[in-house]
Tab-separated table of N, CA and C in Angstrom:
chain	number	residue	atom	x	y	z
A	1	UNK	N	-11.574	-0.511	-19.955
A	1	UNK	CA	-12.076	0.487	-18.948
A	1	UNK	C	-10.629	1.234	-18.093
A	2	UNK	N	-10.277	2.311	-18.419
A	2	UNK	CA	-9.212	2.503	-17.718
A	2	UNK	C	-9.031	2.803	-16.383
A	3	UNK	N	-8.205	2.706	-15.474
A	3	UNK	CA	-8.055	2.344	-14.261
A	3	UNK	C	-8.603	3.640	-13.466
A	4	UNK	N	-8.466	4.507	-14.279
A	4	UNK	CA	-8.797	6.015	-13.642
A	4	UNK	C	-10.362	6.041	-13.845
A	5	UNK	N	-10.734	5.795	-14.704
A	5	UNK	CA	-12.342	5.691	-14.983
A	5	UNK	C	-12.710	4.666	-13.729
A	6	UNK	N	-12.412	3.410	-13.849
A	6	UNK	CA	-12.936	2.570	-12.618
A	6	UNK	C	-12.770	3.014	-11.408
A	7	UNK	N	-11.664	3.708	-11.254
A	7	UNK	CA	-11.445	4.851	-9.531
A	7	UNK	C	-12.675	5.513	-9.828
A	8	UNK	N	-12.928	6.383	-10.640
A	8	UNK	CA	-14.082	7.581	-10.621
A	8	UNK	C	-15.249	6.955	-10.249
A	9	UNK	N	-15.471	5.697	-11.106
A	9	UNK	CA	-16.840	5.133	-11.080
A	9	UNK	C	-17.347	4.166	-9.612
A	10	UNK	N	-16.119	3.861	-8.972
A	10	UNK	CA	-16.021	3.167	-7.660
A	10	UNK	C	-16.078	4.113	-6.660
A	11	UNK	N	-15.644	5.375	-6.685
A	11	UNK	CA	-15.816	6.551	-5.765
A	11	UNK	C	-17.079	7.213	-5.770
A	12	UNK	N	-17.757	7.401	-6.646
A	12	UNK	CA	-19.035	8.186	-7.033
A	12	UNK	C	-20.022	6.991	-6.564
A	13	UNK	N	-19.779	5.624	-6.834
A	13	UNK	CA	-20.827	4.597	-6.517
A	13	UNK	C	-20.516	4.444	-4.600
A	14	UNK	N	-19.464	4.576	-4.271
A	14	UNK	CA	-19.426	4.392	-2.635
A	14	UNK	C	-19.886	5.481	-2.088
A	15	UNK	N	-19.745	6.988	-2.490
A	15	UNK	CA	-20.379	7.974	-1.973
A	15	UNK	C	-22.058	7.934	-2.066
A	16	UNK	N	-22.474	7.444	-3.189
A	16	UNK	CA	-23.845	7.293	-3.589
A	16	UNK	C	-24.305	6.490	-2.399
A	17	UNK	N	-23.642	4.928	-2.175
A	17	UNK	CA	-23.973	4.118	-1.431
A	17	UNK	C	-24.133	4.630	0.038
A	18	UNK	N	-23.167	5.252	0.589
A	18	UNK	CA	-23.114	5.628	1.850
A	18	UNK	C	-24.091	7.148	1.978
A	19	UNK	N	-24.305	8.011	1.251
A	19	UNK	CA	-24.784	9.023	1.136
A	19	UNK	C	-24.154	9.917	1.455
A	20	UNK	N	-23.006	9.946	0.984
A	20	UNK	CA	-22.061	10.934	1.443
A	20	UNK	C	-21.615	12.110	0.324
A	21	UNK	N	-21.621	13.182	0.335
A	21	UNK	CA	-20.941	14.706	-0.820
A	21	UNK	C	-19.862	14.237	-0.702
A	22	UNK	N	-19.170	14.939	-1.698
A	22	UNK	CA	-17.598	15.069	-2.049
A	22	UNK	C	-17.163	15.817	-0.942
A	23	UNK	N	-17.582	16.988	-0.341
A	23	UNK	CA	-17.487	17.618	0.861
A	23	UNK	C	-17.343	16.946	1.998
A	24	UNK	N	-18.109	16.163	2.214
A	24	UNK	CA	-18.066	15.019	3.259
A	24	UNK	C	-16.787	14.004	3.325
A	25	UNK	N	-16.334	13.551	2.202
A	25	UNK	CA	-15.199	12.846	2.196
A	25	UNK	C	-13.811	13.683	2.186
A	26	UNK	N	-13.924	14.957	2.094
A	26	UNK	CA	-12.894	15.932	1.959
A	26	UNK	C	-12.025	16.031	3.125
A	27	UNK	N	-11.408	15.147	3.812
A	27	UNK	CA	-10.677	15.601	4.809
A	27	UNK	C	-9.476	15.915	4.871
A	28	UNK	N	-8.459	15.450	4.393
A	28	UNK	CA	-7.280	15.840	4.035
A	28	UNK	C	-7.013	16.007	2.562
A	29	UNK	N	-8.059	15.143	1.817
A	29	UNK	CA	-7.808	15.521	0.312
A	29	UNK	C	-9.017	16.504	0.238
A	30	UNK	N	-8.735	17.693	-0.626
A	30	UNK	CA	-9.569	18.524	-0.974
A	30	UNK	C	-11.110	17.992	-1.686
A	31	UNK	N	-12.116	18.840	-1.568
A	31	UNK	CA	-13.209	18.662	-2.366
A	31	UNK	C	-12.969	18.675	-3.625
A	32	UNK	N	-12.139	19.694	-4.266
A	32	UNK	CA	-12.007	20.005	-5.612
A	32	UNK	C	-11.123	18.850	-6.342
A	33	UNK	N	-9.996	18.189	-5.343
A	33	UNK	CA	-9.410	17.262	-5.927
A	33	UNK	C	-10.507	15.642	-5.921
A	34	UNK	N	-11.310	15.807	-5.085
A	34	UNK	CA	-12.529	14.632	-5.154
A	34	UNK	C	-13.266	14.852	-6.436
A	35	UNK	N	-13.534	15.884	-6.791
A	35	UNK	CA	-14.031	16.359	-7.677
A	35	UNK	C	-13.221	15.945	-9.229
A	36	UNK	N	-12.122	16.203	-9.409
A	36	UNK	CA	-10.953	16.013	-10.488
A	36	UNK	C	-10.582	14.174	-10.686
A	37	UNK	N	-10.877	13.686	-9.335
A	37	UNK	CA	-10.897	12.189	-9.445
A	37	UNK	C	-12.180	11.698	-10.257
A	38	UNK	N	-13.087	12.158	-9.768
A	38	UNK	CA	-14.521	11.853	-10.221
A	38	UNK	C	-14.600	12.102	-11.712
A	39	UNK	N	-14.243	12.990	-12.135
A	39	UNK	CA	-14.219	13.479	-13.519
A	39	UNK	C	-13.041	13.085	-14.388
A	40	UNK	N	-12.426	12.089	-13.798
A	40	UNK	CA	-11.434	11.408	-14.783
A	40	UNK	C	-10.243	12.455	-15.161
A	41	UNK	N	-10.080	13.338	-14.357
A	41	UNK	CA	-9.060	14.626	-14.850
A	41	UNK	C	-7.631	14.489	-14.228
A	42	UNK	N	-7.269	13.443	-12.962
A	42	UNK	CA	-6.446	13.288	-12.718
A	42	UNK	C	-6.388	12.128	-11.902
A	43	UNK	N	-5.093	11.510	-11.113
A	43	UNK	CA	-5.016	10.350	-10.972
A	43	UNK	C	-4.739	10.426	-9.353
A	44	UNK	N	-4.895	9.183	-8.666
A	44	UNK	CA	-4.522	9.129	-7.135
A	44	UNK	C	-3.445	8.676	-6.873
A	45	UNK	N	-2.613	9.139	-5.731
A	45	UNK	CA	-1.751	8.495	-5.262
A	45	UNK	C	-2.222	7.473	-4.244
A	46	UNK	N	-1.185	6.920	-3.899
A	46	UNK	CA	-1.683	5.544	-2.648
A	46	UNK	C	-2.052	6.519	-1.515
A	47	UNK	N	-1.446	7.480	-1.107
A	47	UNK	CA	-1.543	8.022	0.020
A	47	UNK	C	-3.403	8.855	-0.254
A	48	UNK	N	-3.544	9.497	-1.364
A	48	UNK	CA	-5.086	9.847	-1.430
A	48	UNK	C	-5.827	8.617	-1.555
A	49	UNK	N	-5.269	7.564	-1.975
A	49	UNK	CA	-6.486	6.340	-1.692
A	49	UNK	C	-6.506	5.881	-0.473
A	50	UNK	N	-5.670	6.063	0.125
A	50	UNK	CA	-5.734	5.536	1.600
A	50	UNK	C	-6.837	6.420	2.354
A	51	UNK	N	-6.441	8.132	2.035
A	51	UNK	CA	-7.448	8.768	2.910
A	51	UNK	C	-8.342	8.572	2.230
A	52	UNK	N	-9.032	8.676	1.165
A	52	UNK	CA	-10.389	8.690	0.664
A	52	UNK	C	-10.851	7.418	1.237
A	53	UNK	N	-10.129	5.969	1.403
A	53	UNK	CA	-10.935	4.743	1.604
A	53	UNK	C	-11.123	5.022	3.250
A	54	UNK	N	-10.399	5.733	4.254
A	54	UNK	CA	-10.693	5.715	5.475
A	54	UNK	C	-11.640	6.935	5.720
A	55	UNK	N	-11.880	7.906	4.785
A	55	UNK	CA	-12.990	8.866	4.670
A	55	UNK	C	-14.173	8.059	4.836
A	56	UNK	N	-14.518	6.795	3.712
A	56	UNK	CA	-15.311	6.317	3.364
A	56	UNK	C	-15.651	4.925	4.500
A	57	UNK	N	-14.892	5.074	5.328
A	57	UNK	CA	-14.662	3.733	6.173
A	57	UNK	C	-14.403	2.488	5.733
A	58	UNK	N	-13.515	2.234	4.885
A	58	UNK	CA	-13.259	0.993	4.197
A	58	UNK	C	-11.669	1.059	4.458
A	59	UNK	N	-11.241	-0.113	4.385
A	59	UNK	CA	-9.614	-0.684	4.400
A	59	UNK	C	-9.169	-0.105	2.901
A	60	UNK	N	-7.996	0.679	2.622
A	60	UNK	CA	-7.394	0.965	1.304
A	60	UNK	C	-7.696	-0.549	0.420
A	61	UNK	N	-7.545	-1.541	1.089
A	61	UNK	CA	-7.325	-3.049	0.048
A	61	UNK	C	-8.829	-3.062	-0.351
A	62	UNK	N	-9.911	-2.933	0.278
A	62	UNK	CA	-11.266	-2.880	0.224
A	62	UNK	C	-11.520	-1.884	-1.040
A	63	UNK	N	-11.041	-0.977	-0.752
A	63	UNK	CA	-11.439	0.029	-1.655
A	63	UNK	C	-10.933	-0.145	-3.158
A	64	UNK	N	-9.154	-0.461	-3.119
A	64	UNK	CA	-8.856	-0.882	-4.527
A	64	UNK	C	-9.212	-2.103	-5.071
A	65	UNK	N	-9.864	-3.070	-4.162
A	65	UNK	CA	-10.518	-4.135	-5.171
A	65	UNK	C	-11.500	-3.930	-5.359
A	66	UNK	N	-12.429	-3.228	-5.191
A	66	UNK	CA	-13.513	-2.568	-5.806
A	66	UNK	C	-13.188	-2.222	-7.247
A	67	UNK	N	-12.067	-1.097	-7.029
A	67	UNK	CA	-11.528	-0.393	-8.108
A	67	UNK	C	-11.303	-1.266	-9.393
A	68	UNK	N	-10.172	-2.476	-8.994
A	68	UNK	CA	-9.822	-3.297	-9.771
A	68	UNK	C	-11.118	-4.462	-10.201
A	69	UNK	N	-11.684	-4.483	-9.369
A	69	UNK	CA	-13.090	-5.418	-9.875
A	69	UNK	C	-13.945	-4.713	-10.897
A	70	UNK	N	-14.106	-3.390	-10.731
A	70	UNK	CA	-14.571	-2.686	-11.998
A	70	UNK	C	-14.024	-2.382	-13.368
A	71	UNK	N	-12.623	-2.366	-13.066
A	71	UNK	CA	-11.787	-2.539	-14.109
A	71	UNK	C	-11.946	-3.483	-14.990
A	72	UNK	N	-11.802	-4.967	-14.032
A	72	UNK	CA	-11.529	-6.235	-15.176
A	72	UNK	C	-13.179	-6.557	-15.126
A	73	UNK	N	-14.196	-6.010	-14.882
A	73	UNK	CA	-15.675	-6.365	-14.886
A	73	UNK	C	-15.563	-7.759	-14.105
A	74	UNK	N	-15.321	-7.725	-12.641
A	74	UNK	CA	-15.473	-8.985	-12.255
A	74	UNK	C	-16.130	-8.402	-10.753
A	75	UNK	N	-16.233	-9.445	-9.794
A	75	UNK	CA	-16.476	-8.912	-8.487
A	75	UNK	C	-15.699	-8.836	-7.635
A	76	UNK	N	-15.857	-8.016	-6.837
A	76	UNK	CA	-14.588	-7.750	-5.627
A	76	UNK	C	-14.418	-8.888	-4.843
A	77	UNK	N	-15.078	-10.148	-4.729
A	77	UNK	CA	-14.856	-11.445	-4.160
A	77	UNK	C	-13.509	-12.175	-5.209
A	78	UNK	N	-14.180	-11.915	-6.572
A	78	UNK	CA	-13.106	-12.614	-7.486
A	78	UNK	C	-11.932	-12.062	-7.445
A	79	UNK	N	-11.528	-10.887	-7.211
A	79	UNK	CA	-10.229	-10.101	-6.923
A	79	UNK	C	-9.584	-10.323	-5.880
A	80	UNK	N	-10.573	-10.582	-4.904
A	80	UNK	CA	-10.099	-10.720	-3.750
A	80	UNK	C	-9.369	-12.244	-3.345
A	81	UNK	N	-10.218	-13.111	-4.082
A	81	UNK	CA	-9.763	-14.282	-3.842
A	81	UNK	C	-8.450	-14.691	-4.937
A	82	UNK	N	-8.596	-13.735	-5.985
A	82	UNK	CA	-7.244	-13.927	-6.801
A	82	UNK	C	-5.964	-13.410	-6.173
A	83	UNK	N	-6.163	-12.432	-5.451
A	83	UNK	CA	-5.017	-11.718	-4.865
A	83	UNK	C	-4.439	-12.542	-3.748
A	84	UNK	N	-5.392	-13.329	-2.986
A	84	UNK	CA	-4.997	-14.078	-2.032
A	84	UNK	C	-4.464	-15.541	-2.518
A	85	UNK	N	-4.899	-15.839	-3.545
A	85	UNK	CA	-4.211	-16.897	-4.515
A	85	UNK	C	-2.847	-16.694	-4.792
A	86	UNK	N	-2.835	-15.341	-5.421
A	86	UNK	CA	-1.332	-15.002	-5.614
A	86	UNK	C	-0.236	-14.915	-4.680
A	87	UNK	N	-0.726	-14.291	-3.557
A	87	UNK	CA	-0.034	-14.244	-2.451
A	87	UNK	C	0.447	-15.647	-1.852
A	88	UNK	N	-0.443	-16.237	-2.016
A	88	UNK	CA	-0.180	-17.736	-1.115
A	88	UNK	C	0.719	-18.452	-2.336
A	89	UNK	N	0.639	-18.498	-3.389
A	89	UNK	CA	1.541	-19.039	-4.340
A	89	UNK	C	2.915	-18.521	-4.155
A	90	UNK	N	3.274	-17.334	-3.479
A	90	UNK	CA	4.651	-16.772	-3.404
A	90	UNK	C	4.967	-16.872	-2.250
A	91	UNK	N	4.178	-17.461	-1.119
A	91	UNK	CA	4.063	-17.653	0.248
A	91	UNK	C	4.513	-16.215	1.147
A	92	UNK	N	3.591	-15.388	0.575
A	92	UNK	CA	3.498	-14.146	1.283
A	92	UNK	C	2.418	-13.849	1.947
A	93	UNK	N	1.173	-14.857	1.716
A	93	UNK	CA	0.143	-14.669	2.274
A	93	UNK	C	-0.224	-14.188	3.893
A	94	UNK	N	0.915	-15.291	4.490
A	94	UNK	CA	0.750	-15.150	5.828
A	94	UNK	C	2.086	-14.936	6.549
A	95	UNK	N	2.949	-14.165	5.580
A	95	UNK	CA	4.439	-13.847	6.313
A	95	UNK	C	4.569	-12.566	6.798
A	96	UNK	N	5.540	-12.662	7.500
A	96	UNK	CA	5.667	-11.315	8.456
A	96	UNK	C	6.288	-10.497	7.285
A	97	UNK	N	6.102	-9.319	6.960
A	97	UNK	CA	6.861	-8.594	5.953
A	97	UNK	C	7.621	-7.305	6.735
A	98	UNK	N	8.706	-7.078	5.735
A	98	UNK	CA	9.484	-5.727	6.458
A	98	UNK	C	8.750	-4.360	6.184
A	99	UNK	N	9.007	-3.448	7.082
A	99	UNK	CA	8.401	-1.857	6.790
A	99	UNK	C	9.412	-1.212	6.487
A	100	UNK	N	10.256	-1.328	6.215
A	100	UNK	CA	11.530	-0.561	5.565
A	100	UNK	C	12.344	-1.613	4.494
A	101	UNK	N	12.525	-0.588	3.143
A	101	UNK	CA	13.421	-1.116	1.985
A	101	UNK	C	14.565	-1.690	2.653
A	102	UNK	N	15.234	-2.692	2.004
A	102	UNK	CA	16.588	-3.166	2.383
A	102	UNK	C	17.584	-1.960	1.484
A	103	UNK	N	18.718	-2.016	2.201
A	103	UNK	CA	19.630	-1.258	1.415
A	103	UNK	C	20.249	-2.277	0.424
A	104	UNK	N	20.278	-2.271	-1.060
A	104	UNK	CA	20.638	-3.346	-2.023
A	104	UNK	C	21.961	-2.537	-2.358
A	105	UNK	N	22.986	-3.357	-2.786
A	105	UNK	CA	23.749	-3.336	-3.545
A	105	UNK	C	23.796	-3.121	-4.954
A	106	UNK	N	24.588	-1.874	-5.505
A	106	UNK	CA	23.838	-1.711	-6.923
A	106	UNK	C	24.752	-2.682	-7.946
A	107	UNK	N	23.996	-3.022	-8.805
A	107	UNK	CA	24.468	-4.449	-9.645
A	107	UNK	C	25.807	-4.365	-10.127
A	108	UNK	N	26.317	-3.063	-10.330
A	108	UNK	CA	27.736	-2.986	-10.820
A	108	UNK	C	28.765	-3.582	-9.532
A	109	UNK	N	28.242	-3.384	-8.277
A	109	UNK	CA	28.843	-3.823	-7.161
A	109	UNK	C	28.925	-5.588	-7.326
A	110	UNK	N	27.865	-5.763	-7.254
A	110	UNK	CA	27.578	-7.311	-7.048
A	110	UNK	C	28.358	-8.183	-8.435
A	111	UNK	N	28.185	-7.509	-9.401
A	111	UNK	CA	28.959	-8.168	-10.522
A	111	UNK	C	30.654	-7.868	-10.218
A	112	UNK	N	31.160	-7.153	-9.554
A	112	UNK	CA	32.484	-6.833	-9.294
A	112	UNK	C	32.947	-7.403	-8.173
A	113	UNK	N	32.028	-7.884	-7.370
A	113	UNK	CA	32.310	-8.903	-5.913
A	113	UNK	C	32.333	-10.172	-6.871
A	114	UNK	N	31.408	-10.701	-7.692
A	114	UNK	CA	31.259	-12.200	-8.200
A	114	UNK	C	32.887	-12.107	-9.000
A	115	UNK	N	33.108	-11.340	-9.747
A	115	UNK	CA	34.754	-11.352	-10.717
A	115	UNK	C	35.931	-11.339	-9.607
A	116	UNK	N	35.674	-10.452	-8.482
A	116	UNK	CA	36.861	-10.545	-7.760
A	116	UNK	C	36.836	-11.923	-7.055
A	117	UNK	N	35.797	-12.495	-6.470
A	117	UNK	CA	35.598	-13.872	-6.088
A	117	UNK	C	36.171	-15.258	-6.844
A	118	UNK	N	36.047	-14.783	-8.282
A	118	UNK	CA	35.956	-15.862	-9.495
A	118	UNK	C	38.038	-15.694	-9.561
A	119	UNK	N	38.374	-14.450	-9.490
A	119	UNK	CA	39.856	-14.351	-9.748
A	119	UNK	C	40.567	-15.034	-8.381
A	120	UNK	N	39.818	-14.722	-7.206
A	120	UNK	CA	41.012	-15.115	-6.187
A	120	UNK	C	40.632	-16.456	-5.958
A	121	UNK	N	39.249	-17.332	-6.186
A	121	UNK	CA	39.478	-18.773	-6.251
A	121	UNK	C	40.226	-19.283	-7.103
A	122	UNK	N	40.426	-18.760	-8.271
A	122	UNK	CA	41.551	-19.337	-9.264
A	122	UNK	C	42.878	-19.147	-8.882
A	123	UNK	N	43.167	-18.085	-8.358
A	123	UNK	CA	44.459	-17.798	-7.642
A	123	UNK	C	44.986	-18.693	-7.060
A	124	UNK	N	44.044	-19.039	-5.862
A	124	UNK	CA	43.976	-19.902	-4.761
A	124	UNK	C	44.399	-21.119	-5.522
A	125	UNK	N	43.781	-21.938	-6.678
A	125	UNK	CA	43.854	-22.723	-6.999
A	125	UNK	C	45.133	-22.857	-7.794
A	126	UNK	N	46.274	-21.975	-7.707
A	126	UNK	CA	47.446	-21.844	-8.242
A	126	UNK	C	47.539	-21.521	-9.484
A	127	UNK	N	46.436	-20.709	-10.180
A	127	UNK	CA	46.210	-20.779	-12.004
A	127	UNK	C	47.206	-19.358	-11.698
A	128	UNK	N	48.041	-19.059	-12.960
A	128	UNK	CA	48.702	-17.550	-13.116
A	128	UNK	C	47.547	-16.378	-13.755
A	129	UNK	N	48.052	-15.429	-13.857
A	129	UNK	CA	46.944	-14.301	-14.073
A	129	UNK	C	47.018	-14.544	-15.590
A	130	UNK	N	48.002	-15.021	-16.352
A	130	UNK	CA	47.435	-15.051	-17.597
A	130	UNK	C	46.535	-16.510	-18.145
A	131	UNK	N	46.451	-17.621	-16.894
A	131	UNK	CA	45.586	-18.456	-17.116
A	131	UNK	C	44.092	-17.902	-16.586
A	132	UNK	N	44.183	-17.123	-15.776
A	132	UNK	CA	43.141	-16.590	-15.126
A	132	UNK	C	42.011	-15.761	-16.346
A	133	UNK	N	42.947	-14.768	-17.122
A	133	UNK	CA	42.941	-14.269	-18.062
A	133	UNK	C	41.807	-14.783	-19.189
A	134	UNK	N	42.472	-16.058	-19.453
A	134	UNK	CA	41.942	-16.939	-20.564
A	134	UNK	C	40.759	-17.655	-20.005
A	135	UNK	N	40.579	-18.220	-18.763
A	135	UNK	CA	39.994	-18.837	-18.090
A	135	UNK	C	38.383	-17.836	-18.039
A	136	UNK	N	38.541	-16.777	-17.615
A	136	UNK	CA	37.266	-15.981	-16.943
A	136	UNK	C	36.752	-14.941	-18.616
A	137	UNK	N	37.755	-14.657	-19.498
A	137	UNK	CA	37.805	-13.976	-20.543
A	137	UNK	C	37.606	-12.610	-20.213
A	138	UNK	N	38.358	-12.076	-19.214
A	138	UNK	CA	38.361	-10.783	-18.452
A	138	UNK	C	39.565	-9.905	-19.254
A	139	UNK	N	39.503	-9.032	-19.428
A	139	UNK	CA	40.888	-8.002	-19.717
A	139	UNK	C	41.941	-8.389	-18.664
A	140	UNK	N	42.925	-8.071	-19.264
A	140	UNK	CA	44.268	-8.378	-17.961
A	140	UNK	C	44.264	-7.648	-17.039
A	141	UNK	N	43.836	-6.279	-17.523
A	141	UNK	CA	44.054	-4.997	-16.379
A	141	UNK	C	43.000	-5.554	-15.511
A	142	UNK	N	41.939	-5.931	-15.875
A	142	UNK	CA	40.825	-6.116	-14.713
A	142	UNK	C	41.632	-7.374	-13.809
A	143	UNK	N	41.706	-8.482	-14.359
A	143	UNK	CA	42.433	-9.538	-13.721
A	143	UNK	C	43.548	-9.121	-12.774
A	144	UNK	N	44.571	-8.289	-13.180
A	144	UNK	CA	45.332	-7.774	-12.306
A	144	UNK	C	44.847	-7.049	-11.099
A	145	UNK	N	43.849	-6.032	-11.369
A	145	UNK	CA	43.264	-5.227	-10.309
A	145	UNK	C	42.564	-6.163	-9.379
A	146	UNK	N	41.795	-7.252	-9.699
A	146	UNK	CA	41.366	-8.083	-8.648
A	146	UNK	C	42.600	-9.087	-8.359
A	147	UNK	N	43.463	-9.311	-8.710
A	147	UNK	CA	44.225	-10.307	-8.243
A	147	UNK	C	45.099	-9.791	-6.864
A	148	UNK	N	45.439	-8.220	-7.109
A	148	UNK	CA	46.145	-7.843	-5.897
A	148	UNK	C	45.136	-7.207	-4.897
A	149	UNK	N	43.870	-7.274	-4.989
A	149	UNK	CA	43.125	-6.668	-4.308
A	149	UNK	C	42.705	-7.379	-3.167
A	150	UNK	N	42.967	-7.152	-2.014
A	150	UNK	CA	42.756	-8.093	-0.913
A	150	UNK	C	41.393	-8.260	-0.347
A	151	UNK	N	40.497	-7.458	-0.594
A	151	UNK	CA	38.966	-7.483	0.179
A	151	UNK	C	38.184	-7.136	-1.238
A	152	UNK	N	36.879	-7.743	-1.152
A	152	UNK	CA	36.077	-7.055	-2.204
A	152	UNK	C	35.806	-5.802	-2.326
A	153	UNK	N	35.356	-5.348	-1.191
A	153	UNK	CA	34.977	-3.737	-1.657
A	153	UNK	C	36.016	-2.286	-0.715
A	154	UNK	N	37.272	-3.344	-0.776
A	154	UNK	CA	38.306	-2.469	0.160
A	154	UNK	C	38.784	-2.001	-1.341
A	155	UNK	N	39.845	-0.928	-1.048
A	155	UNK	CA	40.348	-0.013	-1.849
A	155	UNK	C	41.260	-0.792	-2.878
A	156	UNK	N	40.908	-0.522	-4.167
A	156	UNK	CA	42.034	-1.162	-5.149
A	156	UNK	C	43.453	-1.149	-4.849
A	157	UNK	N	44.121	-0.266	-4.162
A	157	UNK	CA	45.219	-0.348	-3.760
A	157	UNK	C	45.838	-0.723	-2.358
A	158	UNK	N	44.725	-1.893	-1.688
A	158	UNK	CA	45.227	-2.319	-0.499
A	158	UNK	C	46.441	-3.397	-0.454
A	159	UNK	N	46.571	-3.738	-1.811
A	159	UNK	CA	47.627	-4.892	-1.859
A	159	UNK	C	49.117	-3.888	-1.720
A	160	UNK	N	49.304	-2.606	-1.801
A	160	UNK	CA	50.375	-1.935	-2.002
A	160	UNK	C	50.940	-1.720	-0.761
């Protein structure tokens, strides 16, 4: 069963169980959008799922647990137990979580920092640039650039 189909089936089931019309749950989500969701003609965003769950007096996780239970042909209890086991295994079940994403360094910057550190470490050990080229397998121009660079993210010309 496709996730969209399971979503539509659960939405219809909940509306029937709670004796609500599409119009009754159409607060910030329009009735026509609810109709399209139930007809499997569109997908819901996280925001729409949250708004529909709230209109149905459910927590969004409860709503999505039902959707995934329908998709997997399992009970909601099984899905929630599995989710708890997975979160516990990665030690996030009871952890405080960030509310904002971190600003991550681009992979190229991280790689460049590691190269700079490797060159600087070998330089401190007294190796020549030619030896560092051989030891690290880097181009001579790259070793030369990192050799004279004073800081990881400073100007390439900071040594001048």
